[in-house]
Every structure is written in C-alpha cells, then in structure tokens.
Short mmCIF file of N, CA and C in Angstrom, two decimals:
data_model
loop_
_atom_site.label_atom_id
_atom_site.label_comp_id
_atom_site.label_asym_id
_atom_site.label_seq_id
_atom_site.Cartn_x
_atom_site.Cartn_y
_atom_site.Cartn_z
N THR S 276 24.78 -21.68 29.50
CA THR S 276 24.05 -20.38 29.07
C THR S 276 24.61 -20.23 31.36
N THR S 277 24.38 -18.59 31.54
CA THR S 277 24.68 -18.17 32.54
C THR S 277 24.05 -16.96 32.92
N ALA S 278 23.88 -16.44 34.07
CA ALA S 278 23.50 -15.76 34.23
C ALA S 278 24.10 -14.36 34.74
N ALA S 279 23.79 -13.17 34.40
CA ALA S 279 24.81 -12.36 34.33
C ALA S 279 24.47 -11.88 35.94
N THR S 280 25.59 -11.64 36.20
CA THR S 280 25.68 -11.49 38.15
C THR S 280 26.08 -9.69 37.98
N ARG S 281 25.29 -8.80 38.97
CA ARG S 281 25.87 -8.16 40.04
C ARG S 281 27.19 -7.85 41.06
N ALA S 282 28.22 -6.93 41.12
CA ALA S 282 29.29 -6.96 41.94
C ALA S 282 28.55 -5.50 42.28
N ILE S 283 28.94 -5.12 43.25
CA ILE S 283 28.82 -3.61 43.72
C ILE S 283 28.03 -2.47 42.65
N GLY S 284 27.16 -3.01 42.05
CA GLY S 284 26.00 -1.72 40.98
C GLY S 284 26.42 -1.93 39.28
N ILE S 285 28.04 -3.57 39.23
CA ILE S 285 27.92 -3.65 38.00
C ILE S 285 27.56 -5.04 37.45
N VAL S 286 26.85 -5.25 36.79
CA VAL S 286 26.84 -6.17 35.66
C VAL S 286 27.57 -6.68 34.45
N LEU S 287 28.19 -8.33 35.08
CA LEU S 287 29.40 -9.44 34.78
C LEU S 287 28.38 -10.11 34.00
N ILE S 288 29.29 -10.53 32.79
CA ILE S 288 28.73 -11.73 32.08
C ILE S 288 30.19 -12.66 31.88
N PRO S 289 30.35 -13.65 31.40
CA PRO S 289 31.77 -14.66 30.92
C PRO S 289 31.62 -13.66 29.56
N ALA S 290 33.18 -13.26 29.06
CA ALA S 290 33.93 -13.09 28.17
C ALA S 290 33.55 -13.79 26.91
N GLU S 291 33.90 -15.43 27.64
CA GLU S 291 33.05 -16.25 26.80
C GLU S 291 31.15 -16.09 25.78
N ALA S 292 30.70 -14.95 26.39
CA ALA S 292 29.49 -14.65 25.31
C ALA S 292 29.15 -13.98 24.60
N LEU S 293 30.73 -12.70 24.54
CA LEU S 293 30.65 -11.72 23.76
C LEU S 293 30.54 -12.07 22.35
N ILE S 294 30.09 -11.85 21.74
CA ILE S 294 30.01 -11.37 20.11
C ILE S 294 30.34 -9.99 19.57
N GLU S 295 31.74 -10.49 18.95
CA GLU S 295 32.42 -9.24 18.73
C GLU S 295 31.67 -9.05 16.72
N GLU S 296 31.27 -8.19 16.06
CA GLU S 296 30.75 -7.87 14.58
C GLU S 296 30.89 -6.55 14.17
N ASP S 297 31.72 -5.77 13.40
CA ASP S 297 31.85 -4.83 12.70
C ASP S 297 31.80 -3.44 14.28
N GLY S 298 32.79 -4.24 14.79
CA GLY S 298 33.11 -3.29 16.46
C GLY S 298 31.73 -2.77 17.46
N LYS S 299 31.32 -3.81 16.84
CA LYS S 299 29.94 -3.56 17.91
C LYS S 299 29.77 -5.40 18.75
N ASN S 300 29.61 -4.79 19.98
CA ASN S 300 29.32 -6.45 20.69
C ASN S 300 27.77 -6.52 21.15
N PHE S 301 27.92 -7.92 20.86
CA PHE S 301 26.08 -8.98 21.15
C PHE S 301 26.77 -9.55 22.08
N VAL S 302 25.50 -10.12 22.60
CA VAL S 302 25.19 -11.68 23.77
C VAL S 302 23.98 -12.44 23.07
N TRP S 303 23.40 -13.95 23.46
CA TRP S 303 22.17 -13.50 22.98
C TRP S 303 21.40 -14.09 24.04
N ARG S 304 20.93 -13.11 24.41
CA ARG S 304 19.86 -13.82 25.91
C ARG S 304 18.66 -14.13 25.71
N VAL S 305 18.45 -15.07 27.06
CA VAL S 305 17.94 -16.23 26.91
C VAL S 305 16.30 -15.66 27.53
N GLY S 306 15.30 -16.04 26.87
CA GLY S 306 14.01 -15.93 27.40
C GLY S 306 12.61 -16.68 27.20
N GLY S 307 12.53 -17.09 28.48
CA GLY S 307 11.78 -18.64 28.30
C GLY S 307 12.23 -19.30 27.88
N THR S 308 12.06 -19.94 26.73
CA THR S 308 12.92 -21.21 25.77
C THR S 308 13.20 -20.21 24.30
N LEU S 309 12.79 -18.58 23.87
CA LEU S 309 13.67 -18.02 22.83
C LEU S 309 14.82 -17.61 23.02
N VAL S 310 15.61 -17.04 22.09
CA VAL S 310 16.89 -16.09 22.36
C VAL S 310 17.05 -15.00 21.25
N THR S 311 17.57 -14.03 22.14
CA THR S 311 17.06 -12.43 21.19
C THR S 311 18.86 -12.46 21.25
N ARG S 312 19.56 -11.99 20.11
CA ARG S 312 20.39 -11.00 19.34
C ARG S 312 20.31 -9.79 20.38
N VAL S 313 20.86 -9.29 21.46
CA VAL S 313 21.04 -8.22 22.53
C VAL S 313 22.05 -7.45 22.32
N ALA S 314 22.66 -6.23 21.24
CA ALA S 314 23.38 -5.36 21.36
C ALA S 314 23.76 -4.67 22.82
N VAL S 315 24.99 -4.91 23.25
CA VAL S 315 25.49 -4.76 24.88
C VAL S 315 26.72 -3.90 24.26
N VAL S 316 26.97 -2.64 25.40
CA VAL S 316 28.03 -1.60 25.77
C VAL S 316 29.08 -2.41 27.07
N ILE S 317 30.25 -2.74 26.55
CA ILE S 317 30.57 -3.05 27.60
C ILE S 317 31.65 -2.16 28.45
N GLY S 318 32.11 -2.57 29.39
CA GLY S 318 33.16 -1.88 30.13
C GLY S 318 34.48 -2.62 30.09
N SER S 319 35.02 -2.92 31.28
CA SER S 319 36.38 -3.25 31.58
C SER S 319 36.16 -4.93 31.57
N THR S 320 37.60 -5.60 31.37
CA THR S 320 37.46 -6.91 31.64
C THR S 320 38.21 -7.65 32.18
N ARG S 321 37.94 -8.18 33.49
CA ARG S 321 38.70 -8.72 34.91
C ARG S 321 38.44 -9.95 34.81
N ASP S 322 39.56 -10.96 35.17
CA ASP S 322 39.14 -12.15 35.09
C ASP S 322 38.44 -13.27 35.22
N GLY S 323 38.36 -13.63 33.30
CA GLY S 323 37.42 -14.07 32.40
C GLY S 323 36.41 -13.31 32.28
N ASN S 324 35.52 -12.11 33.38
CA ASN S 324 34.23 -11.02 32.88
C ASN S 324 34.84 -10.27 32.62
N VAL S 325 33.62 -9.51 31.82
CA VAL S 325 33.61 -8.91 31.19
C VAL S 325 32.10 -7.24 32.02
N GLU S 326 32.00 -6.03 32.07
CA GLU S 326 31.17 -5.59 32.95
C GLU S 326 30.22 -4.82 31.32
N VAL S 327 29.05 -5.00 31.75
CA VAL S 327 28.04 -4.63 30.85
C VAL S 327 27.37 -3.25 31.08
N LYS S 328 27.91 -2.53 30.43
CA LYS S 328 27.37 -1.07 31.18
C LYS S 328 25.37 -0.58 30.85
N SER S 329 25.61 -1.38 29.28
CA SER S 329 23.50 -1.58 28.59
C SER S 329 23.69 -2.04 27.62
N GLY S 330 22.10 -2.95 28.46
CA GLY S 330 21.83 -3.78 26.74
C GLY S 330 21.64 -5.05 27.66
N LEU S 331 21.47 -5.37 29.05
CA LEU S 331 21.45 -6.64 29.93
C LEU S 331 21.44 -5.87 31.44
N ALA S 332 20.80 -6.53 32.26
CA ALA S 332 20.39 -6.44 33.88
C ALA S 332 20.98 -7.76 34.31
N ALA S 333 21.36 -7.51 35.46
CA ALA S 333 21.36 -8.57 36.45
C ALA S 333 20.59 -9.70 36.12
N GLY S 334 21.02 -10.80 36.33
CA GLY S 334 19.97 -11.64 36.24
C GLY S 334 19.65 -12.69 34.84
N ASP S 335 19.52 -11.54 34.00
CA ASP S 335 19.52 -11.96 32.37
C ASP S 335 20.44 -13.62 32.02
N VAL S 336 19.95 -14.51 31.96
CA VAL S 336 20.74 -15.06 31.40
C VAL S 336 20.75 -14.72 30.02
N VAL S 337 22.19 -15.21 29.51
CA VAL S 337 23.03 -15.14 28.04
C VAL S 337 23.89 -16.71 27.78
N VAL S 338 23.77 -16.94 26.61
CA VAL S 338 24.58 -17.87 26.28
C VAL S 338 26.12 -17.71 26.03
N ALA S 339 26.79 -18.94 26.96
CA ALA S 339 27.85 -18.99 26.73
C ALA S 339 28.78 -19.97 26.83
N PRO S 340 29.54 -20.63 26.21
CA PRO S 340 29.87 -19.83 24.78
C PRO S 340 28.54 -19.80 23.35
N PRO S 341 28.95 -18.86 23.00
CA PRO S 341 27.69 -19.19 21.56
C PRO S 341 27.53 -20.10 20.90
N VAL S 342 26.57 -20.84 19.99
CA VAL S 342 26.46 -21.79 19.69
C VAL S 342 26.25 -21.61 18.19
N ALA S 343 27.04 -21.99 17.45
CA ALA S 343 27.25 -22.17 16.25
C ALA S 343 25.76 -22.20 15.56
N GLY S 344 24.88 -21.34 14.44
CA GLY S 344 23.45 -21.49 14.04
C GLY S 344 22.04 -21.16 14.82
N LEU S 345 22.63 -19.84 16.16
CA LEU S 345 21.47 -19.74 16.50
C LEU S 345 21.09 -18.36 15.88
N SER S 346 19.79 -17.78 15.54
CA SER S 346 19.32 -16.79 14.89
C SER S 346 18.03 -16.42 16.25
N ASP S 347 17.78 -15.66 15.76
CA ASP S 347 16.43 -14.49 16.52
C ASP S 347 15.70 -15.26 16.22
N GLY S 348 14.75 -15.31 17.75
CA GLY S 348 14.01 -16.53 18.46
C GLY S 348 13.93 -17.93 18.11
N ALA S 349 15.06 -18.19 18.50
CA ALA S 349 15.27 -19.33 17.92
C ALA S 349 14.63 -20.25 19.55
N ARG S 350 14.41 -21.01 19.42
CA ARG S 350 13.91 -21.80 20.80
C ARG S 350 15.44 -22.74 21.40
N VAL S 351 15.04 -23.05 22.34
CA VAL S 351 16.43 -23.31 23.25
C VAL S 351 15.96 -24.18 24.34
N ARG S 352 16.85 -24.85 24.90
CA ARG S 352 16.66 -25.75 26.06
C ARG S 352 17.92 -25.14 26.73
N ILE S 353 17.45 -25.06 28.27
CA ILE S 353 18.39 -24.76 28.95
C ILE S 353 19.33 -26.42 29.86
N LYS S 354 20.04 -26.60 29.25
CA LYS S 354 20.67 -27.65 30.57
C LYS S 354 21.62 -27.37 31.85
N PRO S 355 21.34 -27.83 32.80
CA PRO S 355 21.31 -27.72 33.88
C PRO S 355 22.82 -27.87 34.34
N PRO S 356 23.80 -27.78 34.95
CA PRO S 356 25.10 -27.41 35.04
C PRO S 356 24.98 -29.04 35.88
N ALA S 357 26.71 -29.43 34.69
CA ALA S 357 26.67 -30.85 35.38
C ALA S 357 27.23 -30.53 37.10
N SER S 358 26.75 -31.89 37.71
CA SER S 358 26.94 -31.52 38.88
C SER S 358 28.12 -33.00 39.26
#
C-alpha cells in the first residue's frame, strides 16, 4: 500500500496502483481494514507517478500494485514497509 501524496496542489499515486477497464481508471482505496474500488480521473504521468484530478485526496491509502482477488469491502491488513 502507499499513500497518495500532494505536490504543489497535485495528488499523486504510483502508476502501478492504477487499474484500467473499459477506458476507465480505478484504484483500490484502503479505509481502516476494508478496501473500496474507486473511480479516478487521471492527468499527467511522470517519474512513475500519476496525477489524480478527482477520486482521491492527499493521504488516501491505495493498494499498489493491485492484488488479484480483491473485491469491494474485502478485509485487508497493511504490511509495514520492509526496513
């Protein structure tokens, strides 16, 4: 998982977090212990990150890369980053 970050008023997520289906973009957003599939509108891509114009706010946690078998309302456990 990774948190959406804000750079000079722009919300960025890792490009690997995006799911594209039928010309639309989605991400899995983590809220507590549950995931929700959220539609996002994206902007430019740079340095492996994608600008999110709507659908997420800075600080939202997304699953990156998406894990096979996730569904809306699925319970998840966030692993701390390897040190």
